[in-house]
Coordinates of C-alpha atoms in Angstrom, one line a residue:
X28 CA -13.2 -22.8 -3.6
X29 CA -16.3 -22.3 -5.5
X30 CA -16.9 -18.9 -7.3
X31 CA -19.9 -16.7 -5.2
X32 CA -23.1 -16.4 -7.5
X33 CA -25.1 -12.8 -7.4
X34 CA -27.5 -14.3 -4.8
X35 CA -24.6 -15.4 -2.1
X36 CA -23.7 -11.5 -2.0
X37 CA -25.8 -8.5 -0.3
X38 CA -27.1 -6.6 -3.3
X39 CA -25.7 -3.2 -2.2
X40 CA -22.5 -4.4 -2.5
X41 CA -23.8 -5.8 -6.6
X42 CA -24.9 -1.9 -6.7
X43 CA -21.8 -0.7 -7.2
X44 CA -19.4 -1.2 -9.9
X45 CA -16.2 -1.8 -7.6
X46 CA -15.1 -5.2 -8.2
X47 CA -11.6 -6.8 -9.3
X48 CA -10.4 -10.4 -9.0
X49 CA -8.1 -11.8 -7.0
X50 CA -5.5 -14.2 -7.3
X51 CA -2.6 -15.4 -4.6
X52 CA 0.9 -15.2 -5.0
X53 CA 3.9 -15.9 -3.2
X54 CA 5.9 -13.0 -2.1
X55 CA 8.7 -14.0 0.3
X56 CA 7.7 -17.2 0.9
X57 CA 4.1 -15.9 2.1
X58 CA 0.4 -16.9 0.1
X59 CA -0.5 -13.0 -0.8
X60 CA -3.9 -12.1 -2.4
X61 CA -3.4 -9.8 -5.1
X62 CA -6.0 -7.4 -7.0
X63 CA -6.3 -8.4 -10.8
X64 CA -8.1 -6.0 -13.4
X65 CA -10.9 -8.8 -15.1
X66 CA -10.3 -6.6 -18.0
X67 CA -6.5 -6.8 -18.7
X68 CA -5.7 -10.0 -16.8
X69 CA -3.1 -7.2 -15.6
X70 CA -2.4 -5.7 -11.7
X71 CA -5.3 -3.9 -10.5
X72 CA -5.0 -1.0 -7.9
X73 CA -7.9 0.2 -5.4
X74 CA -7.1 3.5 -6.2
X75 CA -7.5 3.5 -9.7
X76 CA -11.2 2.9 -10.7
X77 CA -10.1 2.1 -14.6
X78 CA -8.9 -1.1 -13.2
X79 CA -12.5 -1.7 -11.6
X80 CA -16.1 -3.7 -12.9
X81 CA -19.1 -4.9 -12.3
X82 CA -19.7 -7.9 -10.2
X83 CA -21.2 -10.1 -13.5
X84 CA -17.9 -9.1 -15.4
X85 CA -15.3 -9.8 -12.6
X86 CA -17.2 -13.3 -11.5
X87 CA -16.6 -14.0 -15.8
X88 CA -13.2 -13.6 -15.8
X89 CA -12.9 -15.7 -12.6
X90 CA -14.7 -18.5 -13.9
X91 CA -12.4 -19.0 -16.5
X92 CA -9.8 -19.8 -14.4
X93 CA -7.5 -16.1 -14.6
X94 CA -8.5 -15.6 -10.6
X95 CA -8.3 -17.0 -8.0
X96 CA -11.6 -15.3 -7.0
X97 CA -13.7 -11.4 -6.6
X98 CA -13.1 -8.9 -4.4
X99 CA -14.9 -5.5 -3.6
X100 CA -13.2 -2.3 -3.7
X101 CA -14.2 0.4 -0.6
X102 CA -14.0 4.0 -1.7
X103 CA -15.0 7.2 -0.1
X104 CA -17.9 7.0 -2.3
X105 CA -19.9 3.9 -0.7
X106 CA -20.8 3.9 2.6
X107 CA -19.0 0.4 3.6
X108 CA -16.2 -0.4 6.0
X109 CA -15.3 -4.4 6.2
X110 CA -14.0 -5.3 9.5
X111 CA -11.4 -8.6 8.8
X112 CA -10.5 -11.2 11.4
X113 CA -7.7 -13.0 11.3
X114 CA -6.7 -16.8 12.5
X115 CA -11.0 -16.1 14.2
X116 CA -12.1 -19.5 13.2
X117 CA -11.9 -22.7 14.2
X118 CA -12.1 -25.2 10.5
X119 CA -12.6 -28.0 12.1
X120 CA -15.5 -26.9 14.5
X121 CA -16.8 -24.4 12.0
X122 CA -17.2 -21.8 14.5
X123 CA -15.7 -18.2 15.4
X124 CA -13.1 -18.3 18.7
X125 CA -14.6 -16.3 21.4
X126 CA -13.2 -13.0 21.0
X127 CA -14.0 -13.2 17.2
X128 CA -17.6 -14.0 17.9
X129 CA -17.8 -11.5 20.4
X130 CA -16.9 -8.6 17.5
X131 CA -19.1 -10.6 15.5
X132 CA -22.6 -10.5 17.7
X133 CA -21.9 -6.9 18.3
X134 CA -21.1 -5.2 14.8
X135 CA -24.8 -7.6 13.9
X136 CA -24.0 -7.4 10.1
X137 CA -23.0 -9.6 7.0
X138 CA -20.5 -11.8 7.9
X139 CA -18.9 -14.2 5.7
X140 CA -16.2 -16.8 6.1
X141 CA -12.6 -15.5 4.3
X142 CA -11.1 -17.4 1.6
X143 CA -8.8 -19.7 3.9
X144 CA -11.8 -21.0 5.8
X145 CA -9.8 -19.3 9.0
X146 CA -10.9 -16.0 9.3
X147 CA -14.1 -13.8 8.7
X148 CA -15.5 -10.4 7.2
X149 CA -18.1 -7.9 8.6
X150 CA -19.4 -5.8 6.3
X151 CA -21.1 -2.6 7.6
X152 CA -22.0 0.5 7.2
X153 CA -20.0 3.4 9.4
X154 CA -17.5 5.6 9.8
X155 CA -13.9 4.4 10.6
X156 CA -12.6 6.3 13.6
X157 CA -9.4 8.4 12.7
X158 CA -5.9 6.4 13.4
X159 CA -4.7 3.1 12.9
X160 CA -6.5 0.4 10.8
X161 CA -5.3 -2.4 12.3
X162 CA -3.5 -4.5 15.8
X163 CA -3.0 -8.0 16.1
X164 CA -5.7 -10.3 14.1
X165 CA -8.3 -7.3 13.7
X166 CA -8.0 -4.9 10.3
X167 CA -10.6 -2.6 9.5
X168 CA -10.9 -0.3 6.3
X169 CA -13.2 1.9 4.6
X170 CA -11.5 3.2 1.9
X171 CA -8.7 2.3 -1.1
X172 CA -8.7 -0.9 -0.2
X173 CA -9.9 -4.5 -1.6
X174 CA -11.9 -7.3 0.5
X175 CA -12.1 -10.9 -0.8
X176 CA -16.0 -12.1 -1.1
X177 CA -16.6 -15.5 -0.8
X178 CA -20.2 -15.5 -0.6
X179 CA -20.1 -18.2 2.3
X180 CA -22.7 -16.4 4.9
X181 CA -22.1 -16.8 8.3
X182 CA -25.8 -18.7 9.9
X183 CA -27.3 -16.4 12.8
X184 CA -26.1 -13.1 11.0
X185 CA -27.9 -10.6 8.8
X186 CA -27.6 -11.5 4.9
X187 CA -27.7 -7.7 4.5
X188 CA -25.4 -5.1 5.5
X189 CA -26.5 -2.5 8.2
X190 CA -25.6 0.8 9.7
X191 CA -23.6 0.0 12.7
X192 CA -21.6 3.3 13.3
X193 CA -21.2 2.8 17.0
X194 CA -20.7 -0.7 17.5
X195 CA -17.4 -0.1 15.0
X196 CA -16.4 2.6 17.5
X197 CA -16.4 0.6 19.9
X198 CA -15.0 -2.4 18.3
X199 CA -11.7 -0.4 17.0
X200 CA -11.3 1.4 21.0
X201 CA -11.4 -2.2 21.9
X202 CA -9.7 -4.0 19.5
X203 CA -7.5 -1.9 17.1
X204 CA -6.9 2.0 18.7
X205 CA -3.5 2.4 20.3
X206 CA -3.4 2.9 23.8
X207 CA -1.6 6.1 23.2
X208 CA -4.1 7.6 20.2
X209 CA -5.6 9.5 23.0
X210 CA -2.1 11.6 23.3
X211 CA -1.9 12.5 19.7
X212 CA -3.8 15.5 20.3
X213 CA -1.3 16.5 23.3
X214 CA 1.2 16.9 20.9
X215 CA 3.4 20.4 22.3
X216 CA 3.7 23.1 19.3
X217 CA 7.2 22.5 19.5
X218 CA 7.6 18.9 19.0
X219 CA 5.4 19.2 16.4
X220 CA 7.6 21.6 14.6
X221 CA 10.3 18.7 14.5
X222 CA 8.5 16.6 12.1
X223 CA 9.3 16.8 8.7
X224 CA 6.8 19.1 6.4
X225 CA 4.4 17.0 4.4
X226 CA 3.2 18.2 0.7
X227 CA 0.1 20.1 1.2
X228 CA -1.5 17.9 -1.9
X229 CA -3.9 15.2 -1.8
X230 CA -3.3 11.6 -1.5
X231 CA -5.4 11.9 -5.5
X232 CA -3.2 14.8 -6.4
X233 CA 0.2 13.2 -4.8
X234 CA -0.3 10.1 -6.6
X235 CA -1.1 12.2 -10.2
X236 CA 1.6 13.8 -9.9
X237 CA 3.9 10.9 -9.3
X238 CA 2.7 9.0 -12.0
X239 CA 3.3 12.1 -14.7
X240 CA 6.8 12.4 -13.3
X241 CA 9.9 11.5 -15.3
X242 CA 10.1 8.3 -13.1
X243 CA 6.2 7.9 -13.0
X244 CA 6.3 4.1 -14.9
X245 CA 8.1 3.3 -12.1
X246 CA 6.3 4.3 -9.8
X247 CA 2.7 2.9 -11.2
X248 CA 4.6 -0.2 -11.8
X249 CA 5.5 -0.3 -7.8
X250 CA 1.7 1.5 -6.7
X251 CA -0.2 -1.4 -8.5
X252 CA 2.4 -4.2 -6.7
X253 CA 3.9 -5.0 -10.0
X254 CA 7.7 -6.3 -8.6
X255 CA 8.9 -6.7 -12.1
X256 CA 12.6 -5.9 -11.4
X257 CA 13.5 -6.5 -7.8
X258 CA 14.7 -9.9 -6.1
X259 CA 12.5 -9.6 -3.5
X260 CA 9.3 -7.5 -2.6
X261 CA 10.9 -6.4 0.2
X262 CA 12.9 -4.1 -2.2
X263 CA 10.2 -3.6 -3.9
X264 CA 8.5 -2.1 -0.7
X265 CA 11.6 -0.1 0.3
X266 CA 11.7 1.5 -3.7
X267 CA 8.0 2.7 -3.1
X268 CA 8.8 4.0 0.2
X269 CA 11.7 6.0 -1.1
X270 CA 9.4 7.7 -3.5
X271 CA 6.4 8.4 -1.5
X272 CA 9.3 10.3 0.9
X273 CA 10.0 12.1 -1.6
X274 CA 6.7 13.3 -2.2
X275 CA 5.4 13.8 1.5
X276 CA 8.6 15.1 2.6
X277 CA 9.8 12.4 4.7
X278 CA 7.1 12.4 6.7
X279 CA 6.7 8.8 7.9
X280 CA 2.8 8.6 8.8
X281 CA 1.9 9.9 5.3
X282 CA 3.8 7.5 3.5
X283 CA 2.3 4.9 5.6
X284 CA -1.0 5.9 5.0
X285 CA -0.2 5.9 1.1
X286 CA 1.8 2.6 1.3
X287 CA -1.3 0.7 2.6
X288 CA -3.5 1.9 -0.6
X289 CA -0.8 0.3 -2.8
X290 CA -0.4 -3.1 -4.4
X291 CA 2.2 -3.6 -2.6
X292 CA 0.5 -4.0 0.7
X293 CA 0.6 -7.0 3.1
X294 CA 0.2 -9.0 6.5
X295 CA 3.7 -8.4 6.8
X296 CA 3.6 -4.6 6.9
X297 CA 2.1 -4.7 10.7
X298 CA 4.5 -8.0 11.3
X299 CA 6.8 -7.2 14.7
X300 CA 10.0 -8.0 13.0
X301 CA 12.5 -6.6 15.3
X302 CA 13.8 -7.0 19.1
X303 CA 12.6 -3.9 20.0
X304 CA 8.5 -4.2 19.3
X305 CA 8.8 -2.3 15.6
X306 CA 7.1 -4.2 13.2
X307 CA 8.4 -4.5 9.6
X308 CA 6.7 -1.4 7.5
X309 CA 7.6 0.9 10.8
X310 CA 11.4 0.1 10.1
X311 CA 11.1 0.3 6.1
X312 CA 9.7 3.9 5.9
X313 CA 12.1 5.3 8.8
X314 CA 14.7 3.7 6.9
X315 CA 13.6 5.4 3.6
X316 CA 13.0 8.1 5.2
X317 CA 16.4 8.6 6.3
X318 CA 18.2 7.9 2.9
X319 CA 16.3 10.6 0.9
X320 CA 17.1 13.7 1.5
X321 CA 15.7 15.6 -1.6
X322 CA 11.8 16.2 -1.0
X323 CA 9.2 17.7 -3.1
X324 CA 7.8 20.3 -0.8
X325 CA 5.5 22.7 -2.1
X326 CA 6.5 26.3 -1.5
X327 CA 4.5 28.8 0.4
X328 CA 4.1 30.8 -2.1
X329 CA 2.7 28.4 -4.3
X330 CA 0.3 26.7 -1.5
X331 CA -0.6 31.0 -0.6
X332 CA -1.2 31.4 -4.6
X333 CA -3.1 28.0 -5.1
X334 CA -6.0 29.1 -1.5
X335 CA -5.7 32.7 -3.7
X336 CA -6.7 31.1 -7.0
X337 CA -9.5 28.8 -5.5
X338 CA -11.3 32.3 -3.7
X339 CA -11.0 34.3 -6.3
X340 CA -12.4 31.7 -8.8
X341 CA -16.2 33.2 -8.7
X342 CA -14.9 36.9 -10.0
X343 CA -14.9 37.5 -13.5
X344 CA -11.5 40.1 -12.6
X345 CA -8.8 39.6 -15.5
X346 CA -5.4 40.2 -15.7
X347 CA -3.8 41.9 -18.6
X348 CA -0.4 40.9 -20.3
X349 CA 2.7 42.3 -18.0
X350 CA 0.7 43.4 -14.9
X351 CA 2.2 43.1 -11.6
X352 CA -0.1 39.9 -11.0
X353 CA 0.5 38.1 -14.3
X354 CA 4.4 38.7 -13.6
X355 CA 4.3 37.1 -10.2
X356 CA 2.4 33.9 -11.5
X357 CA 4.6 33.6 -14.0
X358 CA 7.7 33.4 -11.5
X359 CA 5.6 31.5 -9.3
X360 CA 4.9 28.8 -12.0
X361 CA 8.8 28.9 -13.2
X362 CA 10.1 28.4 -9.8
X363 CA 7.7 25.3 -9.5
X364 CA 8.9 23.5 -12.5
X365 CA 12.3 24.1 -11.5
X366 CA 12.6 23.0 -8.3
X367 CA 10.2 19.5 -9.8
X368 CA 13.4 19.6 -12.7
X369 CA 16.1 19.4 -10.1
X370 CA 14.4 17.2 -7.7
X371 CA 13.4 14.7 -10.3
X372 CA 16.7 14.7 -11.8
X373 CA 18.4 13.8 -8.1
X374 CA 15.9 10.8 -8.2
X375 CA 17.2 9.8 -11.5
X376 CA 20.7 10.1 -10.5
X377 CA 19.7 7.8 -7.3
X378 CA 17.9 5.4 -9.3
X379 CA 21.0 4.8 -11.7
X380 CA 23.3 4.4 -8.5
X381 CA 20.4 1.6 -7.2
X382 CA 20.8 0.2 -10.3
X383 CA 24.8 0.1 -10.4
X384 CA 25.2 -1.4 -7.0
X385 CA 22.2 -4.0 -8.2
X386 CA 24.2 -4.7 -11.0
X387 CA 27.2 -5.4 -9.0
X388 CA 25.9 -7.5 -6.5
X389 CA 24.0 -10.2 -9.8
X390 CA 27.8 -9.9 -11.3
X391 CA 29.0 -11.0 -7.6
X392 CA 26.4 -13.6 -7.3
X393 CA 27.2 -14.7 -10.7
X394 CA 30.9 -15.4 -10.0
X395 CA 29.8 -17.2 -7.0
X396 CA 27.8 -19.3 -8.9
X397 CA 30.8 -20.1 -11.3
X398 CA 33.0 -21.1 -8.1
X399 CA 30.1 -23.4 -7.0
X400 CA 30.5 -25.2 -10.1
X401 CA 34.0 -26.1 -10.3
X402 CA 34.4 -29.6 -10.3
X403 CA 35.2 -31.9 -7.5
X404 CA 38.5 -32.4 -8.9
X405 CA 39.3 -29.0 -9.2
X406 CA 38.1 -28.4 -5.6
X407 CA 40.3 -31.1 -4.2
X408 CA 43.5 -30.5 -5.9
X409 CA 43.3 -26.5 -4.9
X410 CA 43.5 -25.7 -8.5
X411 CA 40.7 -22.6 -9.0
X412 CA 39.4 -22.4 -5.8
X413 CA 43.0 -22.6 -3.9
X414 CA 44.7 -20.2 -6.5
X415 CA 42.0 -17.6 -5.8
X416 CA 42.5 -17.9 -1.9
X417 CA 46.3 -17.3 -2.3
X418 CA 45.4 -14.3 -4.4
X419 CA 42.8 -12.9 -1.9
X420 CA 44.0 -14.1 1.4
X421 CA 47.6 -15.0 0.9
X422 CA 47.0 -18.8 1.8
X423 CA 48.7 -21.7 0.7

């Protein structure tokens, strides 16, 4: 697929210096398009800006044949939202299905054709309403996130991008809102007491203050989608998920949220995987939500001290050495970094057990392997192979 020139692209996207390349991968058997940094050749992230270029730059390091091809990066800092359709286009006829052109004549914005010549983008300018981003074949996103540009405009729509706030919200009611999103506001005080307490940080400060942890390489390693290490990405995914409970407190909706800025991100996330409607990514973070138990959960105190700090800021009022004020930071500051000690330490003490029983299992495959390739002769006259039944099983 040919590489999109300057002029293929709507110059607002060109504007901004938000691009990465592309390149696909197989992760479990599945084509997956991953963000590459044209600088490094490396994983890029769409959180991490460092990672990021210019159009001219990322097109470059395309060309020479390290990518696949160029995305764009949405951030809360542009004013973009790309609306992608999925298996929305017939190859053969070269035009949208009917529900796919429906979304398409009323968002009346860029549109180009994806990279698999079965699907489209709609580039506009809005606001994403608040809930899920995506249902069936419909995925919309306005920030930490990456869209593939192909440059291959759709005839009969805009070559620029316009401001389409209400047709989005009334393409994600239509298309994308759960029927029960309505509810969420119902929720009784009580029920909502039940959840689990999510850290009062940022997703930015969260994500710092993973990375600077003891464990942080691992964790950058797993937020850019860098699998190094794991037989599968699926284990990969459940790692990640294990450490952003850890850092939201269990709480399953926030590490969904974070999950989906990762590298690790995929079709397979909103995938219905199980008999009883729950797709694949619902079942991973409930799962590593329920085997960590250790959370990092600011205190009150500290969250009380941090709102305390931020209006007091302004005032030029000091604190001298051994007041009542310096005292109580001080204990405030040392009960912080030890509750981060011992937490961080339990996650060490669970990483070395994943890493035992991963260690076991290769050493169990291994001396599979070694049965598999006893030889025929061996096999037939019961030598090995029957010797280690009548050990195991007490057969003859």
């Amino acid at each position: 697929m040919p590489l999109p020139l300057a002029a293929d692209v709507p110059d607002r996207l060109t504007d901004y210096d938000q691009w990465v390349c592309w390149r696909e991968q197989d992760r479990d058997g599945k084509p997956t398009k991953v963000p590459v940094n044209p600088a490094t050749g490396q994983y890029a992230s769409a959180t991490d800006s460092e990672t990021w270029t210019g159009f001219d730059h990322a097109r470059l390091h395309a060309s020479d044949g390290h990518a696949d091809g160029v995305g764009f990066v949405f951030t809360a800092d542009d004013p973009f939202v790309g609306v992608d359709l999925d298996a929305a286009r017939d190859p053969d006829a070269g035009e949208p299905i009917d529900w796919a052109a429906t979304i398409i004549e009323t968002l009346d914005s860029y549109t180009e054709i994806s990279p698999s010549g079965t699907g489209y983008h709609v580039l506009i300018e809005g606001t994403l309403p608040p809930g899920r981003n995506r249902r069936g074949d419909v995925e919309i996103y306005e920030t930490a996130r990456f869209f593939t540009v192909t440059g291959r405009h759709v005839p009969r729509t805009p070559v620029s991008i316009h401001a389409r706030s209400e047709a989005l919200t009334t393409i994600y009611r239509d298309h994308v809102a759960d029927d029960t999103d309505h509810e969420q506001s119902n929720t009784s005080p009580s029920a909502a007491d039940e959840q689990p307490r999510s850290s009062t940080l940022s997703d930015a400060d969260l994500i710092d203050r993973a990375r600077s942890a003891t464990n942080g390489e691992k964790f950058d390693r797993l937020w850019r989608g860098d699998i190094t290490g794991y037989d599968s990405q699926s284990e990969a995914d459940m790692a990640l998920c294990c450490l952003l409970a850890f850092w939201t407190g269990g709480d399953t909706g926030r590490m969904d949220s974070l999950f989906r800025q990762s590298g690790l991100m995929r079709e397979k996330w909103d995938e219905v995987h199980y008999a009883d409607g729950s797709t694949y990514g619902e079942t991973t973070l409930q799962r590593a939500s329920n085997v960590t138990t250790d959370h990092y959960t600011p205190s009150s105190k500290e969250h009380e001290q941090t709102e305390t700090d931020a209006a007091q800021r302004p005032t030029t009022t000091s604190t001298t050495p051994g007041s009542t004020a310096t005292i109580a930071d001080d204990r405030v500051d040392r009960d912080h970094e030890e509750t981060i000690a011992r937490l961080e330490s339990r996650l060490q003490e669970l990483e070395a057990e994943n890493d035992r029983l991963r260690a076991e299992r290769n050493a169990e495959r291994a001396k599979r392997k070694e049965l598999e390739a006893d030889s025929p002769t061996e096999i037939m006259t019961g030598g090995f192979v029957g010797q280690l039944k009548q050990y195991l099983f007490g057969q003859d």
